[in-house]
Amino acid sequence: MKDTAKHQGLRNQLVNTLKEKGIADKNVLEAIKKIPRHLFLNSSFEDYAYQDKAFPIAAGQTISQPYTVAFQSQLLEIQKGHKVLEIGTGSGYQTAVLCLMGAQVFSIERQNELFKKTSVLLPKLGIRPKHLSFGDGYKGLPNYAPFDSVIVTAGAPFIPQPLMAQLKVGGRLVIPLGENVQIMTMLIRVNETQFEKHEFGEFRFVPLLEDKN
Ligand code: SAH
């Protein structure tokens, strides 16, 4: 597992591309500058790892495009120590970005192969989420709730009610909503019963799937 000056150079270029596309949050850009994305991909993709593109990972899933990761991370307005729930751990790249931004990350993945792989990879890279869970993200993690924010990294047909319930007042839920194309949607919890909705244009994700059992 090597991270070279060449990789660092490519990462700096990627950060510039993200800035040009409108990502301004310094903590997000700093995290992307530091994380060796090529180590989250199969080695055959090493040469492409710093292109602003999604790539296939195991179990028919994808690592999100860096712009998408940056865009969602920026919407969360993370502060150090925030408890963040992530649905769809996948490669662990988004998890790593949130950890480097200072969040306590709780993440759920429903593909066992990815859950196992990422549980091994992250500590090897010195990245320590608070909790990685194998299971159904539609249910959230009630035992660890409430969260300062919730990020869903797969396209959801609707907003799972438990994820809304597990959000602190003032907290943010960022979720791509839709079947073929998704609208990036953010809910801010205004009080116990009310949520404010914001929409941010189209993105494409693999689907958030219902429980296998
Ligand atoms: N953040 C990841 C994105 C991976 S793609 C990355 O950048 O690598 C979305 C992930 O969501 C996939 O790994 C998929 O298996 C997972 N997923 C889909 N439905 C899920 C569910 N109901 N609960 C938890 N994870 C789910």
mmCIF file of C-alpha atoms and ligand atoms in Angstrom:
data_model
loop_
_atom_site.group_PDB
_atom_site.id
_atom_site.type_symbol
_atom_site.label_atom_id
_atom_site.label_comp_id
_atom_site.label_asym_id
_atom_site.label_seq_id
_atom_site.Cartn_x
_atom_site.Cartn_y
_atom_site.Cartn_z
ATOM 1 C CA MET A 1 0.000 0.000 0.000
ATOM 2 C CA LYS A 2 2.010 2.910 -1.262
ATOM 3 C CA ASP A 3 1.227 6.593 -1.348
ATOM 4 C CA THR A 4 3.766 8.479 -3.443
ATOM 5 C CA ALA A 5 4.586 12.080 -4.390
ATOM 6 C CA LYS A 6 2.915 11.373 -7.721
ATOM 7 C CA HIS A 7 -0.335 10.434 -5.970
ATOM 8 C CA GLN A 8 -0.081 13.591 -3.844
ATOM 9 C CA GLY A 9 0.378 15.670 -6.995
ATOM 10 C CA LEU A 10 -2.713 14.123 -8.569
ATOM 11 C CA ARG A 11 -4.664 14.795 -5.357
ATOM 12 C CA ASN A 12 -3.678 18.468 -5.445
ATOM 13 C CA GLN A 13 -5.017 18.633 -9.011
ATOM 14 C CA LEU A 14 -8.242 16.938 -7.918
ATOM 15 C CA VAL A 15 -8.645 19.510 -5.127
ATOM 16 C CA ASN A 16 -8.242 22.310 -7.686
ATOM 17 C CA THR A 17 -10.880 20.702 -9.911
ATOM 18 C CA LEU A 18 -13.287 20.517 -6.944
ATOM 19 C CA LYS A 19 -12.641 24.190 -6.115
ATOM 20 C CA GLU A 20 -13.406 25.120 -9.732
ATOM 21 C CA LYS A 21 -16.653 23.155 -9.481
ATOM 22 C CA GLY A 22 -17.667 25.238 -6.443
ATOM 23 C CA ILE A 23 -16.521 23.296 -3.372
ATOM 24 C CA ALA A 24 -15.363 25.938 -0.874
ATOM 25 C CA ASP A 25 -15.327 24.185 2.524
ATOM 26 C CA LYS A 26 -11.661 24.135 3.570
ATOM 27 C CA ASN A 27 -12.103 21.119 5.861
ATOM 28 C CA VAL A 28 -13.554 19.093 2.997
ATOM 29 C CA LEU A 29 -10.764 20.086 0.602
ATOM 30 C CA GLU A 30 -8.106 19.423 3.243
ATOM 31 C CA ALA A 31 -9.474 15.905 3.859
ATOM 32 C CA ILE A 32 -9.539 15.103 0.134
ATOM 33 C CA LYS A 33 -5.973 16.368 -0.179
ATOM 34 C CA LYS A 34 -4.837 13.892 2.471
ATOM 35 C CA ILE A 35 -6.787 10.701 1.710
ATOM 36 C CA PRO A 36 -5.134 8.186 -0.658
ATOM 37 C CA ARG A 37 -8.231 7.437 -2.783
ATOM 38 C CA HIS A 38 -6.239 4.996 -4.934
ATOM 39 C CA LEU A 39 -6.027 2.654 -1.928
ATOM 40 C CA PHE A 40 -9.843 2.481 -1.754
ATOM 41 C CA LEU A 41 -9.992 1.101 -5.306
ATOM 42 C CA ASN A 42 -8.964 -2.120 -6.960
ATOM 43 C CA SER A 43 -5.322 -1.662 -8.042
ATOM 44 C CA SER A 44 -6.315 -1.853 -11.728
ATOM 45 C CA PHE A 45 -7.927 1.586 -11.288
ATOM 46 C CA GLU A 46 -4.876 3.119 -9.621
ATOM 47 C CA ASP A 47 -4.025 5.348 -12.587
ATOM 48 C CA TYR A 48 -7.552 6.791 -12.676
ATOM 49 C CA ALA A 49 -8.170 7.144 -8.940
ATOM 50 C CA TYR A 50 -7.807 10.937 -8.930
ATOM 51 C CA GLN A 51 -10.149 11.593 -11.802
ATOM 52 C CA ASP A 52 -13.389 13.158 -10.640
ATOM 53 C CA LYS A 53 -15.340 9.980 -11.397
ATOM 54 C CA ALA A 54 -17.194 7.125 -9.704
ATOM 55 C CA PHE A 55 -15.631 3.650 -10.123
ATOM 56 C CA PRO A 56 -16.813 0.093 -9.492
ATOM 57 C CA ILE A 57 -15.910 -1.522 -6.152
ATOM 58 C CA ALA A 58 -16.868 -5.015 -4.893
ATOM 59 C CA ALA A 59 -20.420 -6.430 -4.770
ATOM 60 C CA GLY A 60 -21.581 -4.438 -7.815
ATOM 61 C CA GLN A 61 -21.344 -1.134 -5.916
ATOM 62 C CA THR A 62 -19.448 2.087 -6.663
ATOM 63 C CA ILE A 63 -17.146 4.507 -4.885
ATOM 64 C CA SER A 64 -18.863 7.883 -5.232
ATOM 65 C CA GLN A 65 -17.434 10.621 -7.457
ATOM 66 C CA PRO A 66 -15.156 12.949 -5.419
ATOM 67 C CA TYR A 67 -17.349 15.947 -6.318
ATOM 68 C CA THR A 68 -20.387 14.149 -4.899
ATOM 69 C CA VAL A 69 -18.488 13.187 -1.724
ATOM 70 C CA ALA A 70 -17.321 16.788 -1.332
ATOM 71 C CA PHE A 71 -20.777 18.226 -2.065
ATOM 72 C CA GLN A 72 -22.533 16.023 0.498
ATOM 73 C CA SER A 73 -19.786 16.553 3.102
ATOM 74 C CA GLN A 74 -20.004 20.323 2.641
ATOM 75 C CA LEU A 75 -23.780 20.317 3.160
ATOM 76 C CA LEU A 76 -23.366 18.646 6.567
ATOM 77 C CA GLU A 77 -21.437 21.658 7.996
ATOM 78 C CA ILE A 78 -19.458 19.342 10.236
ATOM 79 C CA GLN A 79 -17.844 20.592 13.404
ATOM 80 C CA LYS A 80 -15.243 18.711 15.409
ATOM 81 C CA GLY A 81 -16.807 15.978 17.520
ATOM 82 C CA HIS A 82 -20.119 15.913 15.630
ATOM 83 C CA LYS A 83 -21.800 12.514 15.618
ATOM 84 C CA VAL A 84 -22.482 11.578 12.012
ATOM 85 C CA LEU A 85 -24.447 8.567 10.779
ATOM 86 C CA GLU A 86 -23.517 7.365 7.291
ATOM 87 C CA ILE A 87 -25.725 4.932 5.346
ATOM 88 C CA GLY A 88 -23.730 2.978 2.739
ATOM 89 C CA THR A 89 -20.110 2.584 3.926
ATOM 90 C CA GLY A 90 -19.061 1.029 0.601
ATOM 91 C CA SER A 91 -15.337 1.567 0.006
ATOM 92 C CA GLY A 92 -15.064 3.716 3.149
ATOM 93 C CA TYR A 93 -13.832 6.751 1.218
ATOM 94 C CA GLN A 94 -16.696 9.017 2.333
ATOM 95 C CA THR A 95 -16.269 7.611 5.861
ATOM 96 C CA ALA A 96 -12.607 8.620 5.759
ATOM 97 C CA VAL A 97 -13.437 12.169 4.619
ATOM 98 C CA LEU A 98 -15.871 12.595 7.528
ATOM 99 C CA CYS A 99 -13.338 11.172 10.025
ATOM 100 C CA LEU A 100 -10.618 13.550 8.832
ATOM 101 C CA MET A 101 -13.062 16.435 9.192
ATOM 102 C CA GLY A 102 -13.203 15.580 12.885
ATOM 103 C CA ALA A 103 -16.553 13.810 13.025
ATOM 104 C CA GLN A 104 -17.335 10.730 15.120
ATOM 105 C CA VAL A 105 -18.576 8.511 12.323
ATOM 106 C CA PHE A 106 -21.093 5.672 12.632
ATOM 107 C CA SER A 107 -21.579 3.868 9.326
ATOM 108 C CA ILE A 108 -23.804 1.044 8.051
ATOM 109 C CA GLU A 109 -23.249 -1.251 5.038
ATOM 110 C CA ARG A 110 -25.577 -4.027 3.863
ATOM 111 C CA GLN A 111 -23.063 -5.911 1.663
ATOM 112 C CA ASN A 112 -21.036 -8.174 3.916
ATOM 113 C CA GLU A 113 -18.089 -8.318 1.505
ATOM 114 C CA LEU A 114 -17.722 -4.541 1.584
ATOM 115 C CA PHE A 115 -18.344 -4.335 5.318
ATOM 116 C CA LYS A 116 -15.482 -6.781 5.965
ATOM 117 C CA LYS A 117 -13.082 -5.252 3.456
ATOM 118 C CA THR A 118 -13.584 -1.697 4.673
ATOM 119 C CA SER A 119 -13.413 -2.712 8.353
ATOM 120 C CA VAL A 120 -9.861 -3.921 7.632
ATOM 121 C CA LEU A 121 -8.781 -1.125 5.291
ATOM 122 C CA LEU A 122 -9.642 1.944 7.378
ATOM 123 C CA PRO A 123 -7.570 1.072 10.487
ATOM 124 C CA LYS A 124 -4.666 0.124 8.206
ATOM 125 C CA LEU A 125 -4.752 3.710 6.929
ATOM 126 C CA GLY A 126 -4.954 5.057 10.482
ATOM 127 C CA ILE A 127 -8.607 6.071 10.061
ATOM 128 C CA ARG A 128 -10.875 5.200 12.985
ATOM 129 C CA PRO A 129 -14.624 5.590 12.653
ATOM 130 C CA LYS A 130 -16.497 5.227 15.964
ATOM 131 C CA HIS A 131 -18.565 2.303 14.740
ATOM 132 C CA LEU A 132 -18.930 0.249 11.534
ATOM 133 C CA SER A 133 -22.072 -1.799 11.303
ATOM 134 C CA PHE A 134 -23.268 -4.592 8.979
ATOM 135 C CA GLY A 135 -26.993 -4.233 8.440
ATOM 136 C CA ASP A 136 -29.892 -2.329 6.987
ATOM 137 C CA GLY A 137 -29.427 1.423 6.786
ATOM 138 C CA TYR A 138 -33.181 2.014 6.448
ATOM 139 C CA LYS A 139 -33.343 1.407 10.200
ATOM 140 C CA GLY A 140 -30.458 3.688 11.170
ATOM 141 C CA LEU A 141 -28.693 2.980 14.470
ATOM 142 C CA PRO A 142 -31.229 3.701 17.230
ATOM 143 C CA ASN A 143 -28.800 2.556 19.954
ATOM 144 C CA TYR A 144 -26.326 5.303 19.035
ATOM 145 C CA ALA A 145 -28.854 8.081 18.259
ATOM 146 C CA PRO A 146 -29.306 11.026 18.230
ATOM 147 C CA PHE A 147 -26.926 12.270 15.513
ATOM 148 C CA ASP A 148 -25.813 15.773 14.528
ATOM 149 C CA SER A 149 -26.155 14.704 10.925
ATOM 150 C CA VAL A 150 -27.072 11.787 8.711
ATOM 151 C CA ILE A 151 -25.655 11.200 5.234
ATOM 152 C CA VAL A 152 -27.099 8.635 2.825
ATOM 153 C CA THR A 153 -24.739 7.631 0.010
ATOM 154 C CA ALA A 154 -27.160 5.564 -2.094
ATOM 155 C CA GLY A 155 -30.225 6.670 -4.062
ATOM 156 C CA ALA A 156 -33.312 6.353 -1.864
ATOM 157 C CA PRO A 157 -36.906 5.983 -3.140
ATOM 158 C CA PHE A 158 -38.153 7.858 -0.038
ATOM 159 C CA ILE A 159 -36.778 9.270 3.216
ATOM 160 C CA PRO A 160 -36.652 6.464 5.809
ATOM 161 C CA GLN A 161 -38.589 7.674 8.848
ATOM 162 C CA PRO A 162 -36.089 6.220 11.415
ATOM 163 C CA LEU A 163 -33.334 8.421 9.968
ATOM 164 C CA MET A 164 -35.456 11.526 10.579
ATOM 165 C CA ALA A 165 -36.263 10.337 14.097
ATOM 166 C CA GLN A 166 -32.561 9.799 14.927
ATOM 167 C CA LEU A 167 -31.572 13.378 14.027
ATOM 168 C CA LYS A 168 -30.960 16.022 16.725
ATOM 169 C CA VAL A 169 -32.949 19.247 16.596
ATOM 170 C CA GLY A 170 -30.842 21.582 14.421
ATOM 171 C CA GLY A 171 -29.300 18.551 12.689
ATOM 172 C CA ARG A 172 -29.055 17.858 8.957
ATOM 173 C CA LEU A 173 -30.044 14.839 6.894
ATOM 174 C CA VAL A 174 -28.539 14.730 3.389
ATOM 175 C CA ILE A 175 -30.077 12.152 1.064
ATOM 176 C CA PRO A 176 -30.205 11.657 -2.730
ATOM 177 C CA LEU A 177 -33.872 11.007 -3.527
ATOM 178 C CA GLY A 178 -35.250 9.280 -6.620
ATOM 179 C CA GLU A 179 -35.169 6.086 -8.682
ATOM 180 C CA ASN A 180 -33.099 6.593 -11.870
ATOM 181 C CA VAL A 181 -31.786 10.063 -11.191
ATOM 182 C CA GLN A 182 -31.641 11.496 -7.688
ATOM 183 C CA ILE A 183 -32.263 15.003 -6.384
ATOM 184 C CA MET A 184 -29.797 15.843 -3.611
ATOM 185 C CA THR A 185 -32.088 16.709 -0.726
ATOM 186 C CA MET A 186 -31.322 18.153 2.699
ATOM 187 C CA LEU A 187 -33.681 18.192 5.663
ATOM 188 C CA ILE A 188 -32.888 20.430 8.630
ATOM 189 C CA ARG A 189 -34.682 19.452 11.819
ATOM 190 C CA VAL A 190 -36.199 22.693 13.080
ATOM 191 C CA ASN A 191 -37.857 21.211 16.185
ATOM 192 C CA GLU A 192 -39.317 17.918 17.424
ATOM 193 C CA THR A 193 -41.952 17.791 14.699
ATOM 194 C CA GLN A 194 -40.810 20.053 11.843
ATOM 195 C CA PHE A 195 -38.214 19.677 9.093
ATOM 196 C CA GLU A 196 -37.136 22.275 6.541
ATOM 197 C CA LYS A 197 -36.445 20.889 3.046
ATOM 198 C CA HIS A 198 -33.771 22.092 0.575
ATOM 199 C CA GLU A 199 -32.992 20.664 -2.882
ATOM 200 C CA PHE A 200 -29.683 20.823 -4.776
ATOM 201 C CA GLY A 201 -29.995 19.379 -8.261
ATOM 202 C CA GLU A 202 -29.387 16.016 -9.875
ATOM 203 C CA PHE A 203 -26.885 13.291 -8.979
ATOM 204 C CA ARG A 204 -26.612 9.582 -9.793
ATOM 205 C CA PHE A 205 -26.178 6.855 -7.188
ATOM 206 C CA VAL A 206 -26.531 3.080 -6.890
ATOM 207 C CA PRO A 207 -29.854 2.281 -5.175
ATOM 208 C CA LEU A 208 -30.489 2.137 -1.431
ATOM 209 C CA LEU A 209 -31.816 -1.411 -1.197
ATOM 210 C CA GLU A 210 -34.274 -2.851 1.287
ATOM 211 C CA ASP A 211 -33.167 -5.488 3.755
ATOM 212 C CA LYS A 212 -32.090 -8.831 2.225
ATOM 213 C CA ASN A 213 -33.961 -10.874 4.820
HETATM 214 N N1 SAH B 1 -19.859 6.046 0.478
HETATM 215 C C1 SAH B 1 -19.553 4.957 -0.425
HETATM 216 C C2 SAH B 1 -20.676 4.817 -1.442
HETATM 217 C C3 SAH B 1 -20.844 3.410 -1.856
HETATM 218 S S1 SAH B 1 -22.217 3.164 -2.934
HETATM 219 C C4 SAH B 1 -18.244 5.157 -1.148
HETATM 220 O O1 SAH B 1 -17.914 6.291 -1.474
HETATM 221 O O2 SAH B 1 -17.559 4.170 -1.424
HETATM 222 C C5 SAH B 1 -23.545 2.967 -1.804
HETATM 223 C C6 SAH B 1 -23.404 1.877 -0.779
HETATM 224 O O3 SAH B 1 -24.643 1.787 -0.097
HETATM 225 C C7 SAH B 1 -23.112 0.496 -1.353
HETATM 226 O O4 SAH B 1 -21.964 -0.017 -0.762
HETATM 227 C C8 SAH B 1 -24.368 -0.307 -0.988
HETATM 228 O O5 SAH B 1 -24.094 -1.677 -0.704
HETATM 229 C C9 SAH B 1 -24.852 0.432 0.247
HETATM 230 N N2 SAH B 1 -26.255 0.223 0.553
HETATM 231 C C10 SAH B 1 -27.306 0.087 -0.294
HETATM 232 N N3 SAH B 1 -28.446 -0.095 0.397
HETATM 233 C C11 SAH B 1 -28.129 -0.085 1.721
HETATM 234 C C12 SAH B 1 -28.865 -0.224 2.931
HETATM 235 N N4 SAH B 1 -30.171 -0.434 2.940
HETATM 236 N N5 SAH B 1 -28.191 -0.153 4.091
HETATM 237 C C13 SAH B 1 -26.846 0.047 4.139
HETATM 238 N N6 SAH B 1 -26.094 0.192 3.019
HETATM 239 C C14 SAH B 1 -26.726 0.125 1.827
#
